[in-house]
Short mmCIF file of N, CA and C in Angstrom, two decimals:
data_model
loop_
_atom_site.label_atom_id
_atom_site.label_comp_id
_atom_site.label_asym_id
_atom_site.label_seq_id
_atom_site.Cartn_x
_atom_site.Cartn_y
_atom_site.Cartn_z
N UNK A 124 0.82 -1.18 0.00
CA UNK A 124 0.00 0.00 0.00
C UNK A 124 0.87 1.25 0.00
N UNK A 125 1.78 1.35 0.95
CA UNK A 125 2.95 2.53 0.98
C UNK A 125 3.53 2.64 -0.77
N UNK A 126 4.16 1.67 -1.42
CA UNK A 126 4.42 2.09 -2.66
C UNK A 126 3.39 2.84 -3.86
N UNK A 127 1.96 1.97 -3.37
CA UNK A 127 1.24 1.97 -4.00
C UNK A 127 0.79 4.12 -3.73
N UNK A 128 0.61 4.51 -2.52
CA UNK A 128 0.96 6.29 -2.08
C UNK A 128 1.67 6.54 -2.82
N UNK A 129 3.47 5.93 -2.83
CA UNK A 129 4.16 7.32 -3.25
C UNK A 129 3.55 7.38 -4.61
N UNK A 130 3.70 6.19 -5.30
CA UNK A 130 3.46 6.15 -6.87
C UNK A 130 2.06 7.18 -7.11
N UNK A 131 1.11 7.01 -6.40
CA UNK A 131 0.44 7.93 -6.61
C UNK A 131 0.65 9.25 -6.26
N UNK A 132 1.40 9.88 -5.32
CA UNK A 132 2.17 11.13 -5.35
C UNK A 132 2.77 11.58 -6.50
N UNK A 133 3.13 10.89 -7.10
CA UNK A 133 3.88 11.69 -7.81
C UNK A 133 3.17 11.53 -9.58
N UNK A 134 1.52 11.31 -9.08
CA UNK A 134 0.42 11.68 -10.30
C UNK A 134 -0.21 12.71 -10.11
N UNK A 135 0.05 14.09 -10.02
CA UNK A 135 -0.47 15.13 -9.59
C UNK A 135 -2.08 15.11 -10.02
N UNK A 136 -1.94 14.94 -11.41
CA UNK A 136 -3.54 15.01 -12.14
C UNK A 136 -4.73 14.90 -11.64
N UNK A 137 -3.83 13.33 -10.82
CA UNK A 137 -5.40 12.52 -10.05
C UNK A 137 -5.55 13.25 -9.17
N UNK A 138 -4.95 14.20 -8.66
CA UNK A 138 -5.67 14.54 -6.72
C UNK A 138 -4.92 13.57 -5.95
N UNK A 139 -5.18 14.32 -5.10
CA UNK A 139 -4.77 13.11 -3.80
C UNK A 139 -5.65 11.78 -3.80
N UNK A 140 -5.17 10.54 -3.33
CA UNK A 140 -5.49 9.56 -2.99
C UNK A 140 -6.95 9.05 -2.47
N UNK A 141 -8.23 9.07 -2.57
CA UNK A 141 -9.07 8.97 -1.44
C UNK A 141 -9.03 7.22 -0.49
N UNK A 142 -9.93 7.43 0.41
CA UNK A 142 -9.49 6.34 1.08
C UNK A 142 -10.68 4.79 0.33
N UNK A 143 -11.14 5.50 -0.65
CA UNK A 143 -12.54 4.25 -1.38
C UNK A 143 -10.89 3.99 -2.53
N UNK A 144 -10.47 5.13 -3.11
CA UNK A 144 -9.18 4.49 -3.98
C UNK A 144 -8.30 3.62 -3.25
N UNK A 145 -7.55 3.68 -2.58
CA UNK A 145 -7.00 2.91 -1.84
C UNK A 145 -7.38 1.24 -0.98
N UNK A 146 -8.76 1.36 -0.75
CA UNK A 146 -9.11 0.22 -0.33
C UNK A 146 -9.08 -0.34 -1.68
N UNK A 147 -9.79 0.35 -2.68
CA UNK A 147 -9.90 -0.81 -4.22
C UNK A 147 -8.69 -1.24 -4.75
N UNK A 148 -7.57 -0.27 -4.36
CA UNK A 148 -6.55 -0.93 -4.86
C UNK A 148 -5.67 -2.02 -3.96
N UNK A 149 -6.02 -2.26 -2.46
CA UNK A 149 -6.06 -3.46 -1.48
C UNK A 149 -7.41 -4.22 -2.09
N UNK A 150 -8.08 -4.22 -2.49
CA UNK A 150 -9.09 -4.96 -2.64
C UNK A 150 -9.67 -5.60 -1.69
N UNK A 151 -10.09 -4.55 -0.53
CA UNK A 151 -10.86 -4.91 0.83
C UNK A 151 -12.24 -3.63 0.57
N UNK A 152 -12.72 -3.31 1.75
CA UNK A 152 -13.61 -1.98 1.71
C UNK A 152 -13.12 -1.35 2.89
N UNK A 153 -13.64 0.23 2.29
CA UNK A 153 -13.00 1.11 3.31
C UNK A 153 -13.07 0.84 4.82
N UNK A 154 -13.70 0.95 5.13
CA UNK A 154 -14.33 0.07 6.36
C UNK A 154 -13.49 -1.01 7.16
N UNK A 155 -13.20 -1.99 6.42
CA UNK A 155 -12.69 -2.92 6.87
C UNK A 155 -10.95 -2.38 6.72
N UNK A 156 -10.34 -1.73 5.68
CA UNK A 156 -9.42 -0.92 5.94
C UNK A 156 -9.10 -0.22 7.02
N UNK A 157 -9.77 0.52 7.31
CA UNK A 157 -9.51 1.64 8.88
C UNK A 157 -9.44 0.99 9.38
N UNK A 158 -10.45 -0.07 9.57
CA UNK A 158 -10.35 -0.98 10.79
C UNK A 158 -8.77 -1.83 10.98
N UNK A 159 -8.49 -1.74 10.08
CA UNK A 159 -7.08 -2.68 10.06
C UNK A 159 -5.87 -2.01 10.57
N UNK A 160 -6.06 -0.51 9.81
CA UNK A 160 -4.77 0.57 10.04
C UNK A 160 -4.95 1.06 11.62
N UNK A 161 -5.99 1.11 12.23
CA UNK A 161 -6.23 1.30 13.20
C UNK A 161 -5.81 0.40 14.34
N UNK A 162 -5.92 -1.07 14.06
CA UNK A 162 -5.17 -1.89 14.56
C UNK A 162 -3.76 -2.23 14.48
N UNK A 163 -2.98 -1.90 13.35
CA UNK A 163 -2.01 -1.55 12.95
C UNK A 163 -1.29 -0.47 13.69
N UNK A 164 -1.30 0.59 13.32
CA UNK A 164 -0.76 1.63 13.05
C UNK A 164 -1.53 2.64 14.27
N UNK A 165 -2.77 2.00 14.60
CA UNK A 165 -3.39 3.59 15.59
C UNK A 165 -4.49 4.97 15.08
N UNK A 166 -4.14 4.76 12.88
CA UNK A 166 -4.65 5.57 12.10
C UNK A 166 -5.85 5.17 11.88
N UNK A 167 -6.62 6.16 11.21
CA UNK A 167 -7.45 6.02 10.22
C UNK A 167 -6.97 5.60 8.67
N UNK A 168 -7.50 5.16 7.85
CA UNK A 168 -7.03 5.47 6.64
C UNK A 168 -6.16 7.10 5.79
N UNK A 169 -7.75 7.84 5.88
CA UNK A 169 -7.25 9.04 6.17
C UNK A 169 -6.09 9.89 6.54
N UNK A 170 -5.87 9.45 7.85
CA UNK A 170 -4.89 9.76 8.60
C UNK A 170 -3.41 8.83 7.86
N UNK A 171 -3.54 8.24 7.35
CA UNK A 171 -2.60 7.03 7.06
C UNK A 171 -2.09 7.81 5.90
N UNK A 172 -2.87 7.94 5.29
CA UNK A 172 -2.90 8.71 3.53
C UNK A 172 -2.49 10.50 3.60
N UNK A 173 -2.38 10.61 4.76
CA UNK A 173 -1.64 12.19 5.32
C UNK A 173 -0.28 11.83 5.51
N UNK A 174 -0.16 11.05 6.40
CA UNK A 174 1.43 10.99 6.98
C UNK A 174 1.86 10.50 6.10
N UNK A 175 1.66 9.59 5.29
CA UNK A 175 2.46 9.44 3.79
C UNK A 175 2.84 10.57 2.90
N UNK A 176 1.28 11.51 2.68
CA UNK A 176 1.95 12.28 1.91
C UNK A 176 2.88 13.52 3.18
N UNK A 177 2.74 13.59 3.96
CA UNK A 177 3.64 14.35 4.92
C UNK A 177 5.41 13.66 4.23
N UNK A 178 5.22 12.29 4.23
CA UNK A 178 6.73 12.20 4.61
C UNK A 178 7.34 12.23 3.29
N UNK A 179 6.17 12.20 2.14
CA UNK A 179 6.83 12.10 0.76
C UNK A 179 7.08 14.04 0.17
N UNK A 180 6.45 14.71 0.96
CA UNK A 180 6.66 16.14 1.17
C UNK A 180 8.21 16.00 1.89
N UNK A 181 8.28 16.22 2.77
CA UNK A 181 9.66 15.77 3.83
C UNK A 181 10.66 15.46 2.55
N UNK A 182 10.73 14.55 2.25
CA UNK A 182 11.59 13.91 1.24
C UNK A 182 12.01 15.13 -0.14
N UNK A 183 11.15 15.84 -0.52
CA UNK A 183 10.95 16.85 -1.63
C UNK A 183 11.56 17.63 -0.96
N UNK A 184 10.75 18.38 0.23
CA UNK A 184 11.70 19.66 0.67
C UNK A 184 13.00 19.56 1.07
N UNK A 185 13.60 18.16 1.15
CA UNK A 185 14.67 18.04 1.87
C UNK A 185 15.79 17.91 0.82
N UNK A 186 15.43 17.25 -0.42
CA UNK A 186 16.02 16.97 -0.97
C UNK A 186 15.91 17.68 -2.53
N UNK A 187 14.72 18.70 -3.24
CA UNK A 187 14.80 18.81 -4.40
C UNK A 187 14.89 20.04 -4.49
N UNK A 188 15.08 20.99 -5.22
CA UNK A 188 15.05 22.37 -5.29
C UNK A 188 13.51 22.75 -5.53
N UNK A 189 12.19 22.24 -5.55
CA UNK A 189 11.25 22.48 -6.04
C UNK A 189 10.69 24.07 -5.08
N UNK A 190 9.81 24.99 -5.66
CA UNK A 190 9.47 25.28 -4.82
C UNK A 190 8.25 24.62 -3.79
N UNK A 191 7.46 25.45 -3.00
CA UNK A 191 6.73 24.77 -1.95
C UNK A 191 5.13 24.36 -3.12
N UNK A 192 5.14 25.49 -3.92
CA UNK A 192 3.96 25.49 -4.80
C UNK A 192 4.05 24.29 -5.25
N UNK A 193 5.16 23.98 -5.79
CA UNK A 193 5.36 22.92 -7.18
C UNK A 193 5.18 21.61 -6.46
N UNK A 194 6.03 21.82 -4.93
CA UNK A 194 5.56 20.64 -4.01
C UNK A 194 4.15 19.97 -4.03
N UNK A 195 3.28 21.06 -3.62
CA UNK A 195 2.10 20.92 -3.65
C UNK A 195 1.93 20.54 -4.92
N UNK A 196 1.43 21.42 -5.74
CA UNK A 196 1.04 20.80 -6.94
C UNK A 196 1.50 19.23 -7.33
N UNK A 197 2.64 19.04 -7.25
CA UNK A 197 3.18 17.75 -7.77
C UNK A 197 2.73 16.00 -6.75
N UNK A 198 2.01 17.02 -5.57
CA UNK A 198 1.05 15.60 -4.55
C UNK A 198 -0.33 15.66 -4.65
N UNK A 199 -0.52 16.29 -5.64
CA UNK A 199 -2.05 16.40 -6.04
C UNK A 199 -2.88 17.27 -5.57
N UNK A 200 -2.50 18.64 -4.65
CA UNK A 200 -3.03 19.65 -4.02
C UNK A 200 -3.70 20.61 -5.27
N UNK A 201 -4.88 20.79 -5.14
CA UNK A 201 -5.23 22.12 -6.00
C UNK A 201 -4.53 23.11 -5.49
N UNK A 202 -4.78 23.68 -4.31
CA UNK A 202 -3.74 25.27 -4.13
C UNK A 202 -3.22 25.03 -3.11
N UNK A 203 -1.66 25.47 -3.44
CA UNK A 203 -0.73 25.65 -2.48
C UNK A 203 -1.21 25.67 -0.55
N UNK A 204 -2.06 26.57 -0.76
CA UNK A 204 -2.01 27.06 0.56
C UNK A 204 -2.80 25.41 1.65
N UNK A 205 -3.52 25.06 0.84
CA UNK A 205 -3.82 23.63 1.55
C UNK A 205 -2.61 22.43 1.91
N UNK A 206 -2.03 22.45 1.01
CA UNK A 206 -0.79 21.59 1.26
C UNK A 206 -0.16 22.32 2.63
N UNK A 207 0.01 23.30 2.69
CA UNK A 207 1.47 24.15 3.95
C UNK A 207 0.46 24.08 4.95
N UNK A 208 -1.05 24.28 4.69
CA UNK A 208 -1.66 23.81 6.19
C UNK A 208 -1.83 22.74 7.13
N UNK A 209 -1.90 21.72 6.09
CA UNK A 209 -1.91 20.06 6.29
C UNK A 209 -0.43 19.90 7.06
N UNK A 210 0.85 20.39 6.48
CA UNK A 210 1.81 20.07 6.44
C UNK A 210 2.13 20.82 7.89
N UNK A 211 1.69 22.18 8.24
CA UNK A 211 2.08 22.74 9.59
C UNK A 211 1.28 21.97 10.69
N UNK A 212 0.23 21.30 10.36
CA UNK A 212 -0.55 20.69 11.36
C UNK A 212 -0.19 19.23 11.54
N UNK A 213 0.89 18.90 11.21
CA UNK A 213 0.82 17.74 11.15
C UNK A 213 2.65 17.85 11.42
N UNK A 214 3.58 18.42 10.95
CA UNK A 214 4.27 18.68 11.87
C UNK A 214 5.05 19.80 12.87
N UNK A 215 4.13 20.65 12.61
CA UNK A 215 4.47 22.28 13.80
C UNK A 215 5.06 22.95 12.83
N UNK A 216 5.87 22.80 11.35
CA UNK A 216 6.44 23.60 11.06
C UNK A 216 6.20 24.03 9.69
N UNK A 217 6.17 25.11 8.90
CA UNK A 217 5.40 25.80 8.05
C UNK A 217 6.75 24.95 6.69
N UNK A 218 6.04 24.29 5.91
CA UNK A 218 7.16 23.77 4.47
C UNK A 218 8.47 24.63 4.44
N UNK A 219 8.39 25.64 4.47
CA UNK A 219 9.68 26.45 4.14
C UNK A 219 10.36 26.56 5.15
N UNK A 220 9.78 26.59 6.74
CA UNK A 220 10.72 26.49 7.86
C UNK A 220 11.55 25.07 8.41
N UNK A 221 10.75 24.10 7.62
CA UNK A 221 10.87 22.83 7.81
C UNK A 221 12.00 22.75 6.62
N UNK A 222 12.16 22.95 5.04
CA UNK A 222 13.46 23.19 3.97
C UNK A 222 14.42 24.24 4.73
N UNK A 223 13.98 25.10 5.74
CA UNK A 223 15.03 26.08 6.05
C UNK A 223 16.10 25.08 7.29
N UNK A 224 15.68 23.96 7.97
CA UNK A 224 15.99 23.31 8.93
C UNK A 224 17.16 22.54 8.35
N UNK A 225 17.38 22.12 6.81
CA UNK A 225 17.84 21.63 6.68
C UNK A 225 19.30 22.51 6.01
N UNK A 226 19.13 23.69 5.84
CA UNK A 226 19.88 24.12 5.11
C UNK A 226 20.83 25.28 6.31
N UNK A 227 20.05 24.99 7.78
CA UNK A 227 21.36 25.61 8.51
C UNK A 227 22.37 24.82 9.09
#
């Protein structure tokens, strides 16, 4: 399922992931999904399908020259500003303060 995220990260076109896509491509139902990641992991699906794209963000800012826009855009965000919100709430620090962390 994790490969099956990034690969879809990096299909901007589609949008982000939903969690009915993802169960079809486990070939379970959503439902019975959460229920699993939850036993797993503690997540929701949802929640599961964030911290992925959180860490495949992580990986971009850390490593590509992109800007934060193109970030976004390139994980399936319609506008920027939704991606840097997701991304400050999930780990305290705003995309560019989080690329600035790495570059002092």
């Amino acid at each position: 399922m994790d490969a099956y995220l990034i690969s879809r990260f990096s299909q901007p076109l589609n949008g982000i992931p939903t969690v009915q896509e993802v169960a079809d491509h486990v070939k379970v139902s959503p439902r019975y999904l959460t229920d699993l990641l939850k036993t797993l992991h503690g997540v929701s699906t949802q929640q599961y399908i964030h911290n992925q794209l959180i860490e495949t963000a992580k990986t971009y800012l850390s490593t590509s020259g992109l800007t934060v826009a193109e970030i976004a855009y390139q994980l399936g965000f319609e506008h920027p500003q939704s991606f840097s919100k997701l991304f400050k709430a999930k780990t305290r620090l705003s995309p560019v303060a989080f690329r600035q962390s790495f570059r002092d």
